[in-house]
Short mmCIF file of C-alpha atoms and ligand atoms in Angstrom, two decimals:
data_model
loop_
_atom_site.label_atom_id
_atom_site.label_comp_id
_atom_site.label_asym_id
_atom_site.label_seq_id
_atom_site.Cartn_x
_atom_site.Cartn_y
_atom_site.Cartn_z
CA SER A 1 83.09 -37.92 -31.88
CA PRO A 2 80.13 -37.04 -33.93
CA TYR A 3 80.51 -33.25 -32.68
CA PRO A 4 79.96 -30.32 -33.57
CA ILE A 5 76.44 -31.73 -35.21
CA ARG A 6 74.93 -28.78 -37.36
CA LEU A 7 71.11 -28.52 -37.70
CA ARG A 8 69.15 -25.94 -39.23
CA GLY A 9 65.44 -25.48 -39.93
CA ARG A 10 62.21 -23.83 -39.50
CA VAL A 11 61.06 -23.51 -36.14
CA CYS A 12 57.52 -25.19 -36.15
CA ARG A 13 54.78 -25.71 -33.65
CA GLY A 14 55.10 -28.45 -31.04
CA PHE A 15 52.55 -30.49 -28.96
CA GLY A 16 52.35 -27.36 -26.50
CA ARG A 17 53.42 -29.63 -23.48
CA GLY A 18 53.94 -26.81 -21.37
CA GLY A 19 57.54 -25.72 -22.00
CA LYS A 20 56.38 -22.36 -21.36
CA ASP A 21 54.55 -23.46 -18.45
CA LEU A 22 57.74 -24.62 -17.15
CA GLY A 23 59.70 -21.52 -17.56
CA CYS A 24 61.46 -23.64 -20.38
CA PRO A 25 60.09 -23.19 -23.81
CA THR A 26 61.37 -25.24 -26.64
CA ALA A 27 61.48 -24.65 -30.29
CA ASN A 28 61.05 -27.34 -32.36
CA LEU A 29 62.92 -28.26 -35.18
CA PRO A 30 60.98 -29.59 -37.99
CA ASP A 31 60.83 -33.16 -39.07
CA ASP A 32 63.50 -33.51 -42.20
CA GLU A 33 60.47 -34.75 -44.32
CA ASP A 34 58.01 -31.85 -43.54
CA GLU A 35 60.59 -29.25 -44.90
CA ASP A 36 59.23 -30.07 -48.48
CA GLU A 37 55.61 -28.99 -47.33
CA GLY A 38 56.91 -25.23 -48.00
CA ASN A 39 54.35 -22.84 -48.37
CA SER A 40 51.59 -24.50 -46.53
CA LYS A 41 53.48 -24.73 -43.41
CA ASP A 42 54.58 -21.13 -43.65
CA GLU A 43 51.02 -19.96 -43.81
CA ARG A 44 50.36 -22.09 -40.80
CA ASP A 45 52.97 -20.63 -38.86
CA GLY A 46 52.14 -17.03 -39.72
CA GLY A 47 55.52 -16.96 -41.54
CA SER A 48 56.23 -14.03 -44.17
CA LYS A 49 54.61 -13.81 -47.28
CA THR A 50 54.20 -16.97 -49.36
CA ILE A 51 56.09 -15.74 -52.63
CA THR A 52 59.21 -15.09 -50.44
CA ASN A 53 59.48 -18.14 -48.93
CA GLY A 54 58.53 -19.97 -52.28
CA ASN A 55 61.63 -18.23 -53.84
CA ARG A 56 63.73 -19.20 -50.75
CA SER A 57 63.23 -22.68 -50.48
CA GLY A 58 62.67 -23.09 -54.36
CA GLY A 59 61.02 -26.12 -53.44
CA ARG A 60 64.47 -27.84 -52.83
CA LYS A 61 64.79 -30.41 -49.87
CA LYS A 62 66.31 -28.89 -46.99
CA LYS A 63 67.94 -31.66 -44.52
CA THR A 64 68.31 -30.43 -41.25
CA GLY A 65 69.88 -33.49 -40.35
CA VAL A 66 67.78 -34.42 -37.06
CA GLN A 67 67.15 -37.83 -38.75
CA ALA A 68 70.74 -38.23 -39.80
CA MET A 69 71.24 -38.11 -35.70
CA LYS A 70 69.83 -41.74 -35.69
CA GLY A 71 72.06 -44.08 -34.39
CA LYS A 72 75.08 -41.69 -34.18
CA VAL A 73 73.89 -40.54 -30.70
CA ASP A 74 71.62 -41.32 -28.35
CA THR A 75 68.68 -39.75 -27.32
CA GLY A 76 68.63 -37.43 -24.15
CA VAL A 77 69.90 -33.89 -23.38
CA PHE A 78 72.38 -31.74 -25.11
CA TYR A 79 74.08 -28.66 -24.75
CA GLY A 80 75.37 -26.35 -27.62
CA PHE A 81 74.59 -23.10 -29.17
CA ALA A 82 71.73 -21.72 -31.40
CA ARG A 83 71.01 -18.73 -33.59
CA VAL A 84 67.31 -17.44 -34.79
CA LEU A 85 68.28 -15.91 -38.11
CA PRO A 86 66.78 -12.44 -39.41
CA SER A 87 63.84 -12.68 -40.96
CA ASP A 88 63.20 -11.59 -44.42
CA PRO A 89 63.51 -7.84 -44.96
CA SER A 90 60.26 -7.55 -46.92
CA SER A 91 58.49 -8.96 -44.10
CA SER A 92 56.85 -6.07 -41.88
CA PRO A 93 56.68 -5.43 -38.74
CA GLN A 94 60.36 -6.34 -37.99
CA PRO A 95 60.06 -9.24 -35.35
CA LYS A 96 62.18 -8.21 -32.36
CA VAL A 97 63.83 -11.53 -32.31
CA SER A 98 67.63 -11.40 -31.26
CA ASN A 99 70.15 -12.54 -34.19
CA ASP A 100 72.55 -13.30 -31.96
CA VAL A 101 74.11 -16.71 -31.10
CA HIS A 102 73.43 -17.89 -27.45
CA PRO A 103 73.81 -21.10 -25.27
CA MET A 104 71.28 -23.76 -25.53
CA VAL A 105 69.95 -27.04 -24.17
CA MET A 106 68.60 -29.58 -26.78
CA SER A 107 66.23 -32.65 -25.99
CA LEU A 108 66.41 -35.26 -28.46
CA GLY A 109 63.76 -38.00 -28.15
CA LEU A 110 61.71 -40.19 -30.45
CA ASN A 111 58.75 -38.60 -31.71
CA PRO A 112 55.01 -40.30 -30.68
CA PHE A 113 53.68 -38.66 -33.51
CA TYR A 114 55.67 -40.70 -36.15
CA LYS A 115 54.66 -44.00 -33.75
CA ASN A 116 58.55 -43.53 -32.02
CA GLU A 117 60.12 -44.21 -35.44
CA ARG A 118 61.70 -40.71 -35.98
CA LEU A 119 63.87 -38.37 -33.89
CA SER A 120 62.70 -34.98 -32.95
CA ALA A 121 64.40 -32.05 -31.33
CA GLU A 122 63.40 -29.16 -29.25
CA ILE A 123 65.85 -26.51 -28.20
CA HIS A 124 65.69 -24.24 -25.25
CA ILE A 125 67.97 -21.21 -25.88
CA MET A 126 69.25 -19.45 -22.80
CA HIS A 127 68.07 -15.95 -23.68
CA GLU A 128 65.01 -13.74 -22.90
CA TYR A 129 63.34 -13.11 -26.52
CA GLU A 130 60.95 -10.21 -26.50
CA GLN A 131 58.67 -12.51 -28.51
CA ASP A 132 58.15 -15.83 -30.15
CA PHE A 133 59.84 -17.11 -33.23
CA TYR A 134 57.58 -19.69 -34.80
CA GLY A 135 58.29 -19.78 -38.93
CA MET A 136 61.89 -18.24 -38.15
CA GLU A 137 64.88 -20.02 -39.62
CA MET A 138 66.96 -21.46 -36.80
CA LYS A 139 70.75 -22.67 -36.62
CA VAL A 140 71.78 -25.27 -34.01
CA LEU A 141 75.56 -26.26 -33.19
CA VAL A 142 75.51 -29.42 -30.99
CA LEU A 143 78.34 -30.03 -29.12
CA GLY A 144 77.88 -32.26 -26.45
CA TYR A 145 75.71 -34.90 -24.19
CA ILE A 146 74.58 -34.11 -20.99
CA ARG A 147 72.19 -37.30 -19.96
CA PRO A 148 69.72 -39.53 -21.22
CA GLU A 149 65.98 -38.95 -21.14
CA LEU A 150 64.20 -39.65 -17.73
CA ASP A 151 60.65 -40.23 -16.82
CA TYR A 152 59.43 -37.83 -14.38
CA VAL A 153 57.32 -38.58 -11.67
CA SER A 154 56.89 -34.89 -10.42
CA ARG A 155 56.87 -31.40 -12.16
CA GLU A 156 59.63 -30.32 -9.55
CA ALA A 157 61.57 -33.13 -10.35
CA LEU A 158 61.59 -32.22 -14.10
CA ILE A 159 62.40 -28.51 -13.40
CA GLU A 160 64.99 -29.30 -10.99
CA ASP A 161 66.92 -31.21 -13.74
CA ILE A 162 66.37 -28.66 -16.22
CA ASN A 163 67.83 -25.98 -14.52
CA THR A 164 70.78 -28.50 -13.64
CA ASP A 165 70.84 -29.05 -17.69
CA LYS A 166 71.19 -25.44 -18.03
CA SER A 167 73.90 -25.11 -15.60
CA VAL A 168 75.97 -27.95 -17.07
CA ALA A 169 75.71 -26.54 -20.54
CA LEU A 170 76.68 -23.05 -19.28
CA ASN A 171 79.99 -24.59 -17.44
CA SER A 172 80.69 -26.67 -20.47
CA LEU A 173 80.20 -23.94 -23.08
CA ALA A 174 82.33 -21.53 -20.68
CA ARG A 175 85.52 -23.50 -21.36
CA PRO A 176 88.04 -21.74 -23.51
CA ASP A 177 88.09 -24.89 -26.24
CA TYR A 178 84.20 -23.84 -26.96
CA ALA A 179 84.77 -19.99 -27.65
CA VAL A 180 85.62 -20.93 -31.33
CA PHE A 181 82.21 -22.47 -31.78
CA GLU A 182 80.20 -19.62 -31.21
CA LYS A 183 81.52 -17.58 -33.64
CA ASP A 184 81.48 -20.98 -36.27
CA GLU A 185 80.88 -19.75 -39.85
CA PHE A 186 77.99 -22.35 -40.40
CA PHE A 187 75.69 -19.58 -38.38
CA TYR A 188 76.46 -16.60 -40.63
CA ARG A 189 76.83 -18.27 -43.91
CA ASP A 190 74.15 -18.09 -46.63
CA ASP A 191 73.11 -21.41 -48.20
P1 LIG B 201 55.56 -25.41 -28.47
O1 LIG B 201 54.91 -26.48 -28.01
O2 LIG B 201 55.03 -24.88 -29.74
O3 LIG B 201 56.95 -25.67 -28.78
P2 LIG B 201 56.62 -24.23 -26.23
O4 LIG B 201 55.97 -23.88 -24.76
O5 LIG B 201 57.69 -25.08 -25.93
O6 LIG B 201 55.71 -24.69 -27.22
O7 LIG B 201 57.22 -22.56 -26.70
C1 LIG B 201 57.91 -22.96 -27.58
C2 LIG B 201 58.39 -21.55 -28.60
O8 LIG B 201 58.39 -20.54 -27.63
C3 LIG B 201 59.48 -21.57 -29.92
O9 LIG B 201 58.98 -21.97 -30.70
C4 LIG B 201 59.58 -20.03 -29.76
O10 LIG B 201 58.98 -19.39 -30.70
C5 LIG B 201 59.24 -19.37 -28.27
N1 LIG B 201 60.43 -19.15 -27.36
C6 LIG B 201 60.66 -17.80 -26.80
N2 LIG B 201 61.64 -17.73 -25.85
C7 LIG B 201 62.21 -19.11 -26.11
C8 LIG B 201 63.75 -19.25 -25.87
N3 LIG B 201 64.51 -18.90 -25.30
N4 LIG B 201 63.79 -20.68 -26.14
C9 LIG B 201 63.18 -21.42 -27.22
N5 LIG B 201 62.08 -20.85 -27.81
C10 LIG B 201 61.40 -19.85 -27.39
MG1 LIG B 202 58.49 -26.71 -27.22
#
């Protein structure tokens, strides 16, 4: 089994394909290559001060592993846990964003922006956040597969499937064997 799969990255803007309109905002992990851009992207996302980001990333390549999943798992919908990391203490005002580990559903698909040659991961976290967290660091622990990607004829059918995905995820994660993953040291270690 390829699970658990551990992913991380700075949340970036998506295509605005109406995640929020559907009552299901999805936070995008950056493409592995994009992580190199560092400062320019941080500014675009309204992240914390350039010098802070420069220090933190140090220009070193951070692999989120999104592309590493290619060939190991099918595209589709997955479940697991996610955590938005606390922002840098020097950034003010401090965002009111929960730093707890929450259940999530992830859609893994081929990215049309890269001619469908690269994977993209969108994560809906099952928690009501008080504000958006673009530019913040997110860690994701993928634990299992729910279903393949489908083409939807109607908005209603899509919303219905999203709701089914959420309950499948919550039911799976409620199993005692999964409790340990909510506390996985990956969520709390500095690296
Ligand atoms: P985009 O196309 O930019 O991804 P979305 O409509 O999918 O736009 O909204 C995603 C954004 O919403 C995330 O990047 C995040 O900042 C915010 N957000 C708020 N609540 C959540 C949540 N529960 N799960 C995921 N993202 C959330
Ligand atoms: Mg989205």
